[in-house]
PDB file of C-alpha atoms in Angstrom:
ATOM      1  CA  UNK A  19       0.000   0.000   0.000  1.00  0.00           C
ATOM      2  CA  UNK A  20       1.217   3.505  -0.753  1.00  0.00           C
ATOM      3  CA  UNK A  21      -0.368   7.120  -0.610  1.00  0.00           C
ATOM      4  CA  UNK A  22       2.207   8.282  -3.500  1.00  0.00           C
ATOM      5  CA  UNK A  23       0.525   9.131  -6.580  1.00  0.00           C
ATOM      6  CA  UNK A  24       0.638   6.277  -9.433  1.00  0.00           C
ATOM      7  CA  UNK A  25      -1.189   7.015 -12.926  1.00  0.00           C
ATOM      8  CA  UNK A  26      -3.176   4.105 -14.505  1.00  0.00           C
ATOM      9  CA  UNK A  27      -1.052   5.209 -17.401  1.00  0.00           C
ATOM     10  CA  UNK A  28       2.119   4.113 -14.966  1.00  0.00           C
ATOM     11  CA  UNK A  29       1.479   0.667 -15.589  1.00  0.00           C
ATOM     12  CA  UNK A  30       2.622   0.389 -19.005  1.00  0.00           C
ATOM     13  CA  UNK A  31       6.019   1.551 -17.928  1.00  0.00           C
ATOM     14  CA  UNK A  32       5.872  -0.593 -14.735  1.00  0.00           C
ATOM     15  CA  UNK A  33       4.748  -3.428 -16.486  1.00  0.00           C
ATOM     16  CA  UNK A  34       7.631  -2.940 -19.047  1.00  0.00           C
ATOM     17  CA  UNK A  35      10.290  -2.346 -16.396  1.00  0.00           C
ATOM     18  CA  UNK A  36       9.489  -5.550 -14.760  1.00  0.00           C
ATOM     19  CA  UNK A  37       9.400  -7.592 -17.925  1.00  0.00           C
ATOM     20  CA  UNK A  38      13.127  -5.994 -18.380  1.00  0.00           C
ATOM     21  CA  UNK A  39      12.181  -3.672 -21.201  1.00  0.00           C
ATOM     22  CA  UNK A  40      13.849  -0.525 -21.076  1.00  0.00           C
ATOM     23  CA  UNK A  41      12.879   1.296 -24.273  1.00  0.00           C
ATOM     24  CA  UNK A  42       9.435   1.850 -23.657  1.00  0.00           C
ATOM     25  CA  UNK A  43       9.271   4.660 -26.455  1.00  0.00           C
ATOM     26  CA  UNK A  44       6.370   5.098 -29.697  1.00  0.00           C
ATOM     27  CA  UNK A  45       8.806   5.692 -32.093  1.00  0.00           C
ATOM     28  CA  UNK A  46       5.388   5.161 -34.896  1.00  0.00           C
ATOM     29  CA  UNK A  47       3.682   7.803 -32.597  1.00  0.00           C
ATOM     30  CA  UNK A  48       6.065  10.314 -32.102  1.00  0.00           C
ATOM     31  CA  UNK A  49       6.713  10.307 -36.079  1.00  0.00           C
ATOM     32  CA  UNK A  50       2.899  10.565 -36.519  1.00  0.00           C
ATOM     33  CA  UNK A  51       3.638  13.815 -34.431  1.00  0.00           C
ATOM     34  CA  UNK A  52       2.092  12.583 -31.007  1.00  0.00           C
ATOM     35  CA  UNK A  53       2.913  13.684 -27.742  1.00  0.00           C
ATOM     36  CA  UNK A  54       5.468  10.941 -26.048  1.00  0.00           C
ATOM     37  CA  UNK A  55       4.088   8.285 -23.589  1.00  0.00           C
ATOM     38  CA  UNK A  56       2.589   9.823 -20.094  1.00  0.00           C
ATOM     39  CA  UNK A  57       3.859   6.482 -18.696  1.00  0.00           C
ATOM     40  CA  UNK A  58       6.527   6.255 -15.531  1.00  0.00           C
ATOM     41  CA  UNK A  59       7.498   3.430 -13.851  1.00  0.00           C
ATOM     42  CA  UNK A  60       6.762   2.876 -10.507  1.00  0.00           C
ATOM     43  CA  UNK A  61       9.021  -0.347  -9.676  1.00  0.00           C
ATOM     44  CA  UNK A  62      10.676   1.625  -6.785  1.00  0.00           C
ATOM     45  CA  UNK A  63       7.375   2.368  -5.263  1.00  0.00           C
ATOM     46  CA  UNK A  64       5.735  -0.604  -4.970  1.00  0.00           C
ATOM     47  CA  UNK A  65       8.939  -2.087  -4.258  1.00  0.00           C
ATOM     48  CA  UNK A  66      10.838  -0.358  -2.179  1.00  0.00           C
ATOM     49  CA  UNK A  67       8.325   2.570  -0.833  1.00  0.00           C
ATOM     50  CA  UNK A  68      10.552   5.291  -3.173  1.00  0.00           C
ATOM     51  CA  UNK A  69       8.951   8.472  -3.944  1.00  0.00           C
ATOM     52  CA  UNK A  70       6.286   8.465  -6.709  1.00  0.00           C
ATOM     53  CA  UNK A  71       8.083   9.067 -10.226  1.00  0.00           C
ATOM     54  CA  UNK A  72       5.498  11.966 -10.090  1.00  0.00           C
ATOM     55  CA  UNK A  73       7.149  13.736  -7.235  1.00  0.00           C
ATOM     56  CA  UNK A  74       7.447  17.366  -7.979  1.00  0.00           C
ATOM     57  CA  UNK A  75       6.093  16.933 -11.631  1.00  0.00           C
ATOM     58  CA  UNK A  76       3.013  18.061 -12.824  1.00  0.00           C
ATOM     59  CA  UNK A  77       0.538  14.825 -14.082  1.00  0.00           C
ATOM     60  CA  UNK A  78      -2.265  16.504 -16.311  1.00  0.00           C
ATOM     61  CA  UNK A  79      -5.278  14.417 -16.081  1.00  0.00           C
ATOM     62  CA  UNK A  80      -6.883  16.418 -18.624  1.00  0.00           C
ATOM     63  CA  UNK A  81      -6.625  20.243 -20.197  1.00  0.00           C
ATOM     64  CA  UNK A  82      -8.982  21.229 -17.294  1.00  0.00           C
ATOM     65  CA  UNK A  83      -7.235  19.067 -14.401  1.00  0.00           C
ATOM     66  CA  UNK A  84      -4.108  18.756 -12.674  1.00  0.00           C
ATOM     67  CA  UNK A  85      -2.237  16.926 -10.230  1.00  0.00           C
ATOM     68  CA  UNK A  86       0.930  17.962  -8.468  1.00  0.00           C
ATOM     69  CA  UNK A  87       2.507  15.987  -5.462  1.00  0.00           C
ATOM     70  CA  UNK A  88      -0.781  15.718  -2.666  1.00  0.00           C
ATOM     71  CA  UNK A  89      -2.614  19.238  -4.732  1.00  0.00           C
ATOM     72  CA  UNK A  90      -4.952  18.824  -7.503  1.00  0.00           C
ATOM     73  CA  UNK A  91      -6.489  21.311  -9.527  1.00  0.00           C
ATOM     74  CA  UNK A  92      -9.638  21.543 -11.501  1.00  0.00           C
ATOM     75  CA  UNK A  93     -10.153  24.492 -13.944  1.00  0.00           C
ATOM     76  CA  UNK A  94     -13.195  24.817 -15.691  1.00  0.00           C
ATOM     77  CA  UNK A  95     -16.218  27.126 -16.386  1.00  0.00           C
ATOM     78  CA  UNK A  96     -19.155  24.816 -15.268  1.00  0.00           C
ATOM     79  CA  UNK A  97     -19.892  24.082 -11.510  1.00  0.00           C
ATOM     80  CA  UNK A  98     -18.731  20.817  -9.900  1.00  0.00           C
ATOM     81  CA  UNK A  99     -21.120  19.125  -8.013  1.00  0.00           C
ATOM     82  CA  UNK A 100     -20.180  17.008  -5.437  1.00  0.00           C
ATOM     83  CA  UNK A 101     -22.584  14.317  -6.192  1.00  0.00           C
ATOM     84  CA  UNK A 102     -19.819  13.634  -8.796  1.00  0.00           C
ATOM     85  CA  UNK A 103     -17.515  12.854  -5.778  1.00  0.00           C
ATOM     86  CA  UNK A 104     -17.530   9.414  -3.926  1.00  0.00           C
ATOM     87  CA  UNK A 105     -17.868   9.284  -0.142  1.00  0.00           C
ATOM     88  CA  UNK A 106     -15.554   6.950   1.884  1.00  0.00           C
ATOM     89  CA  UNK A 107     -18.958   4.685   1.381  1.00  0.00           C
ATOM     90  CA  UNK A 108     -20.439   4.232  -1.829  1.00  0.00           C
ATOM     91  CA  UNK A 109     -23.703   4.895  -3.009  1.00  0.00           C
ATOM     92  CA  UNK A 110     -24.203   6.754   0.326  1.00  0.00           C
ATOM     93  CA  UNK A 111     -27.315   9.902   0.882  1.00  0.00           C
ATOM     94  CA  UNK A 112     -25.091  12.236  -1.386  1.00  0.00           C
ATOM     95  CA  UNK A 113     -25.382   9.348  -4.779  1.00  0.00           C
ATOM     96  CA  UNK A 114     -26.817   9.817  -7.882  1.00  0.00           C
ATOM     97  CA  UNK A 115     -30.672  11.693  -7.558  1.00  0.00           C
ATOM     98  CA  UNK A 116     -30.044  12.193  -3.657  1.00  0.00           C
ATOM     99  CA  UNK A 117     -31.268  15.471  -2.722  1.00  0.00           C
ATOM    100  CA  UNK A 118     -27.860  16.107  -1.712  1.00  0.00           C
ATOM    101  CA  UNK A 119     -27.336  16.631  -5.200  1.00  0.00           C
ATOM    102  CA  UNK A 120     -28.268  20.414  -5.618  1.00  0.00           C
ATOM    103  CA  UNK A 121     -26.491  23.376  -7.821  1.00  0.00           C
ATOM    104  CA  UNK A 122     -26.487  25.746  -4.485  1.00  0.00           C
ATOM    105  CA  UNK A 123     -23.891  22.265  -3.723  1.00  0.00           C
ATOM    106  CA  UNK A 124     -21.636  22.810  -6.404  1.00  0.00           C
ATOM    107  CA  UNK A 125     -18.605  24.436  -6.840  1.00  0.00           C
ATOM    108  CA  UNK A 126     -17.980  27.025  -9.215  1.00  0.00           C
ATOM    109  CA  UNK A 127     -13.954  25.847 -10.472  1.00  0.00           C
ATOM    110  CA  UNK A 128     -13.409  28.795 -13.216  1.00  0.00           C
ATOM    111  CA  UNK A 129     -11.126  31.005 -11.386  1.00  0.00           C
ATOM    112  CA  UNK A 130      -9.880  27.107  -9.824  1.00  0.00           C
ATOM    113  CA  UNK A 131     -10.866  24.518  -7.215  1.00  0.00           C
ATOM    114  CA  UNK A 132      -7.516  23.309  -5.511  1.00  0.00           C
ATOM    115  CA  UNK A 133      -8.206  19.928  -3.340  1.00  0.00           C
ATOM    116  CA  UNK A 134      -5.183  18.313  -0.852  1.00  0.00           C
ATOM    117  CA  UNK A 135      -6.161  14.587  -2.830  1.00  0.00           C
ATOM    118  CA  UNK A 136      -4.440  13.064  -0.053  1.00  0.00           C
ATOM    119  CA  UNK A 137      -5.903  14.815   2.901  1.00  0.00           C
ATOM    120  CA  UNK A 138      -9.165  15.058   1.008  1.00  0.00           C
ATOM    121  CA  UNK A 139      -9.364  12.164  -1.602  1.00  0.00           C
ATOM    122  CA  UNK A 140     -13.238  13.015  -2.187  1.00  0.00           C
ATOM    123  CA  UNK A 141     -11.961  16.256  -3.060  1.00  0.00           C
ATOM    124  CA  UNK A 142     -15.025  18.093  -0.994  1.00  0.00           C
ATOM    125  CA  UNK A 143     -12.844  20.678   0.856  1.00  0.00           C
ATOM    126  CA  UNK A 144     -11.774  23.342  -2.003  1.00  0.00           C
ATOM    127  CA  UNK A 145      -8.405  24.956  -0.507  1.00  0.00           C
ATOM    128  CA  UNK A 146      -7.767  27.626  -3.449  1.00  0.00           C
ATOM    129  CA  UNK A 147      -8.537  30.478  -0.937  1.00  0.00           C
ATOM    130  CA  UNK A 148      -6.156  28.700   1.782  1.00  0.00           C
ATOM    131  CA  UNK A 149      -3.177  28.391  -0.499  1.00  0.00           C
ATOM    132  CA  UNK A 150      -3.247  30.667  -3.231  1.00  0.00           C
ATOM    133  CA  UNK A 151       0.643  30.480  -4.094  1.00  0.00           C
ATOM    134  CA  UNK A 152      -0.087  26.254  -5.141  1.00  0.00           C
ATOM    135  CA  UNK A 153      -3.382  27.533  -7.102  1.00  0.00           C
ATOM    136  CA  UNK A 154      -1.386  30.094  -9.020  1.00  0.00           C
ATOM    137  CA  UNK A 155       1.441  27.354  -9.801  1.00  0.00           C
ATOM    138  CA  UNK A 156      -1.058  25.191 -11.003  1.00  0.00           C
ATOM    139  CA  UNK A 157      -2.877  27.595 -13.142  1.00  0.00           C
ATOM    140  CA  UNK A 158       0.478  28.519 -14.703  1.00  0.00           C
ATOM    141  CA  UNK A 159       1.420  24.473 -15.432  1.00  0.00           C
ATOM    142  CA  UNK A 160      -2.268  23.928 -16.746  1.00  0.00           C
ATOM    143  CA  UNK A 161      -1.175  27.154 -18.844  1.00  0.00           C
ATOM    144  CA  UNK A 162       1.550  25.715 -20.575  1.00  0.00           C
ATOM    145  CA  UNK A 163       0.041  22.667 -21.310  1.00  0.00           C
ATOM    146  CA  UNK A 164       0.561  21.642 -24.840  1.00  0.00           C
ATOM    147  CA  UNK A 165      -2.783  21.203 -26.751  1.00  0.00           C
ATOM    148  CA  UNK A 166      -2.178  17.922 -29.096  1.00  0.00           C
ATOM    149  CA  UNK A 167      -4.919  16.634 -31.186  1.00  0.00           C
ATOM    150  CA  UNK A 168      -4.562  13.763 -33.764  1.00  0.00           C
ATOM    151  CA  UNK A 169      -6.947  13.597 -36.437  1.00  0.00           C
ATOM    152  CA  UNK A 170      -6.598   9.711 -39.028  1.00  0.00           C
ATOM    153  CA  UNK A 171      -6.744  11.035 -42.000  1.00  0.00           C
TER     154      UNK A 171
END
């Protein structure tokens, strides 16, 4: 068990490190003008409780969504409603069609919702106010994302 964080994406690299392959690289991809694998190992973490290969790098989730270290960000326009967000129990009062789920509920993530995923892994407790210098580092990596898109033609 570890609280680092690990990708689902991670376990193509993991999977390849353990079968001894080291050169885990889309060479067809990358001259098709894709972005590179988002794949890490994570041998030493499961292994020997290392750091995650994530530590102090930014893991985009999506071009609204970030993760860095224990913070995540979500950026968007639309409200987030928390019905969207697990309990510790699941379904619980606040599942799907539970009154629970209301829009004076939701949070409003367009200037940015910042959530400790560790400390908070149903992400309920919005933290952007409490730490504004993370939020604004996060904003700035979302920023300078890349946008790729890949059309077969």
């Amino acid at each position: 068990r570890t609280s680092e964080i690990v990708h689902m994406a991670d376990w193509y690299a993991t999977i390849a490190s353990l079968a001894g392959v080291e050169d885990i690289k889309d060479y067809r991809a990358e001259a098709s003008g894709l972005p590179p694998l988002d794949s890490r190992s994570q041998v030493p973490v499961l292994f020997s409780g290392s750091p995650s290969a994530w530590a102090d790098s930014p893991l985009f989730l999506s071009s609204s969504s970030v993760i860095l270290n224990s913070y995540k960000l979500i950026l968007q326009g639309s409200a987030v409603s928390p019905a969207g967000h697990p309990g510790p129990v699941y379904p619980n009062a606040s599942s799907h069609l539970s009154p629970v789920d209301s829009p004076s509920l939701s949070l409003d993530c367009g200037g940015g919702c910042l959530f400790n995923v560790v400390d908070d892994p149903t992400e309920h407790r919005d933290l952007a106010a409490d730490e504004p210098e993370v939020l604004e580092r996060l904003v700035r990596e979302l920023g300078g994302l890349e946008p790729y898109e890949y059309r077969d033609e």
